[in-house]
mmCIF file of C-alpha atoms in Angstrom:
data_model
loop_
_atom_site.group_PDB
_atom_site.id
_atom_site.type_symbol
_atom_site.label_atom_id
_atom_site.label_comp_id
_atom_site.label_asym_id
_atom_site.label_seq_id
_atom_site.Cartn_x
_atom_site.Cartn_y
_atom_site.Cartn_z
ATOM 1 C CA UNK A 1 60.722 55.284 161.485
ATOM 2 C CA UNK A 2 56.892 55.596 161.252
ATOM 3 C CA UNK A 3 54.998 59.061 161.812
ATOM 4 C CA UNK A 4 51.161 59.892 161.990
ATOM 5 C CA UNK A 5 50.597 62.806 160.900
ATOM 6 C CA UNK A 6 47.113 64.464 160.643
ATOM 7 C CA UNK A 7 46.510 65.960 157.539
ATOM 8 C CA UNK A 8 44.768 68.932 156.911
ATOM 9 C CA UNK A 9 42.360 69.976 153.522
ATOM 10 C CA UNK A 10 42.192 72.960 151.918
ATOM 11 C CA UNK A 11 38.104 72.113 152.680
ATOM 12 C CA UNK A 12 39.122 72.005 155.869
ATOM 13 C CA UNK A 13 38.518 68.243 157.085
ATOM 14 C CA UNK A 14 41.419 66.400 159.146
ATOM 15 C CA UNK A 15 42.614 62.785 157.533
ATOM 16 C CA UNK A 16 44.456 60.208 159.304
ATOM 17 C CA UNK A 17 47.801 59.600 157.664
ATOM 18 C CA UNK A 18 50.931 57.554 158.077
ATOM 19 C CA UNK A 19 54.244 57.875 156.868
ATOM 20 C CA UNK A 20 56.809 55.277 156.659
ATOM 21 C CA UNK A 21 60.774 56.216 156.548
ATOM 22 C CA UNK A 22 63.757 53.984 155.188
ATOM 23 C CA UNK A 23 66.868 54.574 157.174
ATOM 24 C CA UNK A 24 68.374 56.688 153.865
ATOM 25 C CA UNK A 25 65.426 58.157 151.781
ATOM 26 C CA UNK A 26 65.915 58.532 148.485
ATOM 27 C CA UNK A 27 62.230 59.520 147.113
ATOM 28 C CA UNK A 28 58.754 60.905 148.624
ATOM 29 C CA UNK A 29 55.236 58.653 147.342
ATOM 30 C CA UNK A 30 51.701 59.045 147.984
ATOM 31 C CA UNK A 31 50.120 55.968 148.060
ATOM 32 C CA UNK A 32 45.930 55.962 147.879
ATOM 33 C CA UNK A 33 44.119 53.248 149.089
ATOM 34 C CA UNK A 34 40.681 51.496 147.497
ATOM 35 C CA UNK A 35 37.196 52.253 147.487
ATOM 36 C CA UNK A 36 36.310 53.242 151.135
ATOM 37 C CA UNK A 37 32.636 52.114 151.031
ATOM 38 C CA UNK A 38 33.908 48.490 149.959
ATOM 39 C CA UNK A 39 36.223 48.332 153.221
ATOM 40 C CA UNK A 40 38.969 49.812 151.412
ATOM 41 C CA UNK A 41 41.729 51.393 153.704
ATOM 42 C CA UNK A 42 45.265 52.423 153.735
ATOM 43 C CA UNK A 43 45.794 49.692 155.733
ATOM 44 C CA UNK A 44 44.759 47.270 153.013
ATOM 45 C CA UNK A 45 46.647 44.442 152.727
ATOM 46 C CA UNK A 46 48.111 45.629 149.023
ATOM 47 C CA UNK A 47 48.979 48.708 150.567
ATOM 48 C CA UNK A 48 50.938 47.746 153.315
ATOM 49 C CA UNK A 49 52.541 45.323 151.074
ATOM 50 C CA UNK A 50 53.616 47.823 148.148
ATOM 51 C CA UNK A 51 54.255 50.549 151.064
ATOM 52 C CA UNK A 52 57.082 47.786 152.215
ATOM 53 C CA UNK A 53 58.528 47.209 149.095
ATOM 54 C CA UNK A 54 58.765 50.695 148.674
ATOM 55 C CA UNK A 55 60.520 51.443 151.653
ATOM 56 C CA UNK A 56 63.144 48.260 150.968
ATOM 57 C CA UNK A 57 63.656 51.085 148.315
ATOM 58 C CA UNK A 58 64.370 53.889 150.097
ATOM 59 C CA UNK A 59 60.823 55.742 149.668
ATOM 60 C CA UNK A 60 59.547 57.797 151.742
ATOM 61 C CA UNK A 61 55.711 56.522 151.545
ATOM 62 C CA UNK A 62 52.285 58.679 152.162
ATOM 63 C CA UNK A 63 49.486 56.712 152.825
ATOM 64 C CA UNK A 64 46.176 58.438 154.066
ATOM 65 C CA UNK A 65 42.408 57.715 154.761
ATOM 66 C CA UNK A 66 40.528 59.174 152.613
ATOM 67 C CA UNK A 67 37.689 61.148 154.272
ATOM 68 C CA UNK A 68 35.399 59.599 155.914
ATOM 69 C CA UNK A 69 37.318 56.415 156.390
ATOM 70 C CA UNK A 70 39.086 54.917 159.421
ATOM 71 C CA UNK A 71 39.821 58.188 161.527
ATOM 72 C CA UNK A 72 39.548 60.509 158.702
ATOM 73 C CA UNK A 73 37.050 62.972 159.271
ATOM 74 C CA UNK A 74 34.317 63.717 156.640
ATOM 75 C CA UNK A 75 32.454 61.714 154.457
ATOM 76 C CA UNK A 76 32.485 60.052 151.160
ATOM 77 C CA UNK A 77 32.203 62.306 148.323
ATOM 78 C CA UNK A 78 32.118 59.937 145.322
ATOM 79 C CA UNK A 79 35.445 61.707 144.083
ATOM 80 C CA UNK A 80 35.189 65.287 144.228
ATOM 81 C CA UNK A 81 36.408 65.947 147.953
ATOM 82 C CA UNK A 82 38.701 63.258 147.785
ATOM 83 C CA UNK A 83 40.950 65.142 145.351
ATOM 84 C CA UNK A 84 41.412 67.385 148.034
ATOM 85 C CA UNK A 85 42.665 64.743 150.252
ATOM 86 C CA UNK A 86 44.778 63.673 147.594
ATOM 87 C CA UNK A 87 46.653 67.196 147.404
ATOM 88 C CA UNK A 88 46.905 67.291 151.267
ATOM 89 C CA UNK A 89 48.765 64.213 151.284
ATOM 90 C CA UNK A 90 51.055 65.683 147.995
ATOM 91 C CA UNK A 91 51.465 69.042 150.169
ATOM 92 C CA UNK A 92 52.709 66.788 153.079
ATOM 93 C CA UNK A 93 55.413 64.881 151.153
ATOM 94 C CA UNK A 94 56.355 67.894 149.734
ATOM 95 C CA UNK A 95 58.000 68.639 153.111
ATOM 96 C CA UNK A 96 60.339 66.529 152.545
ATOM 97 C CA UNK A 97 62.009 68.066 150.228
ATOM 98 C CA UNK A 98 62.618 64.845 147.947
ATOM 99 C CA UNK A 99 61.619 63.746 143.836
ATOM 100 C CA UNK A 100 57.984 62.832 144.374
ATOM 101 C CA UNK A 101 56.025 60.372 142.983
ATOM 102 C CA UNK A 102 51.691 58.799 143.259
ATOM 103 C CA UNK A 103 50.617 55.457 143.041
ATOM 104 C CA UNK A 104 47.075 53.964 144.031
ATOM 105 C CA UNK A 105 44.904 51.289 143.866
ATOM 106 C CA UNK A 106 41.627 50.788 142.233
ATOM 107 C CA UNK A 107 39.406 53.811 143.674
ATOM 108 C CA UNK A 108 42.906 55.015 145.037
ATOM 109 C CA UNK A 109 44.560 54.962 141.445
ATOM 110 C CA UNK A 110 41.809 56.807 140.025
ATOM 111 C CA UNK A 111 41.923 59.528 142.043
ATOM 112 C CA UNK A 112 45.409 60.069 142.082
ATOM 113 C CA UNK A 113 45.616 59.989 138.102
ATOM 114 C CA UNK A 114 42.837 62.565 138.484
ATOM 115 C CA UNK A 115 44.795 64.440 140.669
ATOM 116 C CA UNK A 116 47.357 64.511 138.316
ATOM 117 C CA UNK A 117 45.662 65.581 135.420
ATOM 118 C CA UNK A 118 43.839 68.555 137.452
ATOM 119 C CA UNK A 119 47.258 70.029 138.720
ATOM 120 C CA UNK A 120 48.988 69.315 135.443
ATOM 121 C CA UNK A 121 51.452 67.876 137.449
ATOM 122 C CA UNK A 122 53.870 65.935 135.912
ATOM 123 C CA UNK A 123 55.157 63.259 138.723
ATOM 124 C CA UNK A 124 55.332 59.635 137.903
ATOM 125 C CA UNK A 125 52.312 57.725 138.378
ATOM 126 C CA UNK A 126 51.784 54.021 138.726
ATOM 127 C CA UNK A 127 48.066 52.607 138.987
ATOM 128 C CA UNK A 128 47.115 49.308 140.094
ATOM 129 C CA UNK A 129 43.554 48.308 138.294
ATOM 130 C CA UNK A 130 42.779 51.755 138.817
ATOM 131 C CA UNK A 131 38.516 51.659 137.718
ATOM 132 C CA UNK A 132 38.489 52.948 134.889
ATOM 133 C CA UNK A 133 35.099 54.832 134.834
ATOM 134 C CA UNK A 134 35.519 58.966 134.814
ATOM 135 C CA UNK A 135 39.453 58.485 134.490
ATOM 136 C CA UNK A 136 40.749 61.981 132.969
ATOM 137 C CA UNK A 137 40.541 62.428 129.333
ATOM 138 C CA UNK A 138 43.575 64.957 129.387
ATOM 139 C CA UNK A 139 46.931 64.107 130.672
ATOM 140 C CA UNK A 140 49.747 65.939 131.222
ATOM 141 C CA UNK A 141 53.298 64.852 130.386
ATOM 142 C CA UNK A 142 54.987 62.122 132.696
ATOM 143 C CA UNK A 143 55.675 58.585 133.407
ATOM 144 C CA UNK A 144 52.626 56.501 133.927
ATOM 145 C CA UNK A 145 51.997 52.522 134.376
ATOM 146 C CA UNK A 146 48.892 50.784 135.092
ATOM 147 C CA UNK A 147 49.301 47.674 136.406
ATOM 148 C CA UNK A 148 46.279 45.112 135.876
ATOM 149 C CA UNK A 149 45.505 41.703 136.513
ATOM 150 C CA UNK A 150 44.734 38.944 134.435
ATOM 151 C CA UNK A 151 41.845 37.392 135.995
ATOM 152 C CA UNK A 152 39.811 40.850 137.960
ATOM 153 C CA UNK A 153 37.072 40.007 138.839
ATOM 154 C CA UNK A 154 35.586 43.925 139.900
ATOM 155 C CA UNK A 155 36.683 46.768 136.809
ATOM 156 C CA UNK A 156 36.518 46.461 133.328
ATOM 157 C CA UNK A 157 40.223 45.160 132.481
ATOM 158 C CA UNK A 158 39.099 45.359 128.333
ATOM 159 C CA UNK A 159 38.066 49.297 129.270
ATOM 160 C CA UNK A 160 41.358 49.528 131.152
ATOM 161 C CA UNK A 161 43.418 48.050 128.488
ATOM 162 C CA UNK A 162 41.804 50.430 125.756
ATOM 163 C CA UNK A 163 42.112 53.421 128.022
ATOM 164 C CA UNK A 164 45.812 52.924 128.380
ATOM 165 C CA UNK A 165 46.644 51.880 124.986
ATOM 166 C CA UNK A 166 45.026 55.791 123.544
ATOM 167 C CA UNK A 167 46.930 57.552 126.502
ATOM 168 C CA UNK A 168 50.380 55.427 125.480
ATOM 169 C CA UNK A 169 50.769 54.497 129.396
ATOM 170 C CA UNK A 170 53.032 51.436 130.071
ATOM 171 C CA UNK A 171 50.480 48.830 130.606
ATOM 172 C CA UNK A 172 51.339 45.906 132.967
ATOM 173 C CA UNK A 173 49.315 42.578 132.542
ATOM 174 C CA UNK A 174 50.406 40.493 135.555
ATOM 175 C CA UNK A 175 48.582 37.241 136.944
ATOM 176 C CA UNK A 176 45.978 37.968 139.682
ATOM 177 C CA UNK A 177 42.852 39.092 140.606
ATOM 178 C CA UNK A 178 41.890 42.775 141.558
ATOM 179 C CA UNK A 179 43.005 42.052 145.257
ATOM 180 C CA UNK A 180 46.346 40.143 144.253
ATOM 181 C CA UNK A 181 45.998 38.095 147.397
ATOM 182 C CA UNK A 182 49.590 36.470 148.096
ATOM 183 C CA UNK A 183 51.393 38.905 145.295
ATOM 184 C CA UNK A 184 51.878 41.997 147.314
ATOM 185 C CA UNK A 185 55.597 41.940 147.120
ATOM 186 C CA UNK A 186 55.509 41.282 143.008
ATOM 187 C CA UNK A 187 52.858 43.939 142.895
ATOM 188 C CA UNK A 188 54.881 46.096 145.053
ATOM 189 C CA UNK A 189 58.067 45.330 142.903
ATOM 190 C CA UNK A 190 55.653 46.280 139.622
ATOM 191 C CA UNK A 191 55.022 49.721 141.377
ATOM 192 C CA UNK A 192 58.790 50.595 142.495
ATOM 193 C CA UNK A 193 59.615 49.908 138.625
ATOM 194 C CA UNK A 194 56.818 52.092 137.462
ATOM 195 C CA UNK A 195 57.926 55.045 139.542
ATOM 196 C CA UNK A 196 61.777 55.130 139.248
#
């Protein structure tokens, strides 16, 4: 079952969302997509692709525009309002009433670890090559992964590497770029580890 919700800020701009149901859901995730000014969407190829595999897992899955992107209303705000779309999206899966998880990628997993770290909440996190510039210097308590390619080609992977090693996150090296083009169902599997 697929729903489309429209999501509603605390700021008081309307995203575009949709939510994908397994036939017996086990778990809730949020799953934030790339950088919208570099045609990142949540209906990125990686997303769809890790938003299957979670399913095939019996997640519930989030994904959203952030504002100013596809039909989201808004526009980019280099961060800051976009943390408000991020607990939108948490208040929606909340609904259902299920143990919640966040994942993104790049822009996506930024946001949603700094998310995290502003609400001290404590949810399992996975982040695929999340950028690592402004990630959050505190941390609360929680499972965490960051999954990062070998060969990307767009952050700083020896920033990303460093950053996770201090924090003690589960780093992931896998092969790939920072678009994993033709590895969306390993990715996705790399995710759905990180978050159960």
């Amino acid at each position: 079952m697929i729903e489309r919700p429209r999501l509603r800020t605390t700021d008081g701009i309307d995203l575009e969302a949709k939510v994908d149901h397994p036939e017996q859901a086990a778990k809730v995730t949020v799953l934030c997509h790339p950088h919208p000014q570099y045609g990142g969407t949540m209906h990125s190829p990686l997303m769809v692709a890790i938003a299957r595999v979670l399913v095939s897992r019996r997640h519930v899955v989030v994904r959203f525009n952030f504002r100013g992107s596809g039909e989201s209303g808004g526009s980019h705000d280099e961060g800051d309002g976009e943390l408000e779309d991020v607990a939108a999206a948490v208040a929606h899966a909340g609904e259902y009433d299920l143990p919640m998880s966040i994942a993104g990628w790049s822009f996506g997993g930024r946001i949603a670890l700094t998310w995290l770290a502003s609400s001290r909440n404590e949810i399992p996190y996975v982040g695929v090559a999340p950028q690592p510039v402004g990630l959050p210097e505190q941390l609360p308590p929680g499972p965490k992964r960051i999954i990062l390619g070998t060969r990307d080609q767009v952050i700083d992977g020896d920033e990303l590497r460093r950053y996770a090693v201090e924090k003690g996150i589960d780093l992931v090296l896998t092969p790939g770029d920072h678009f994993f083009h033709g590895r969306g169902e390993r990715i996705g599997a790399l995710v759905a580890q990180g978050l159960e």
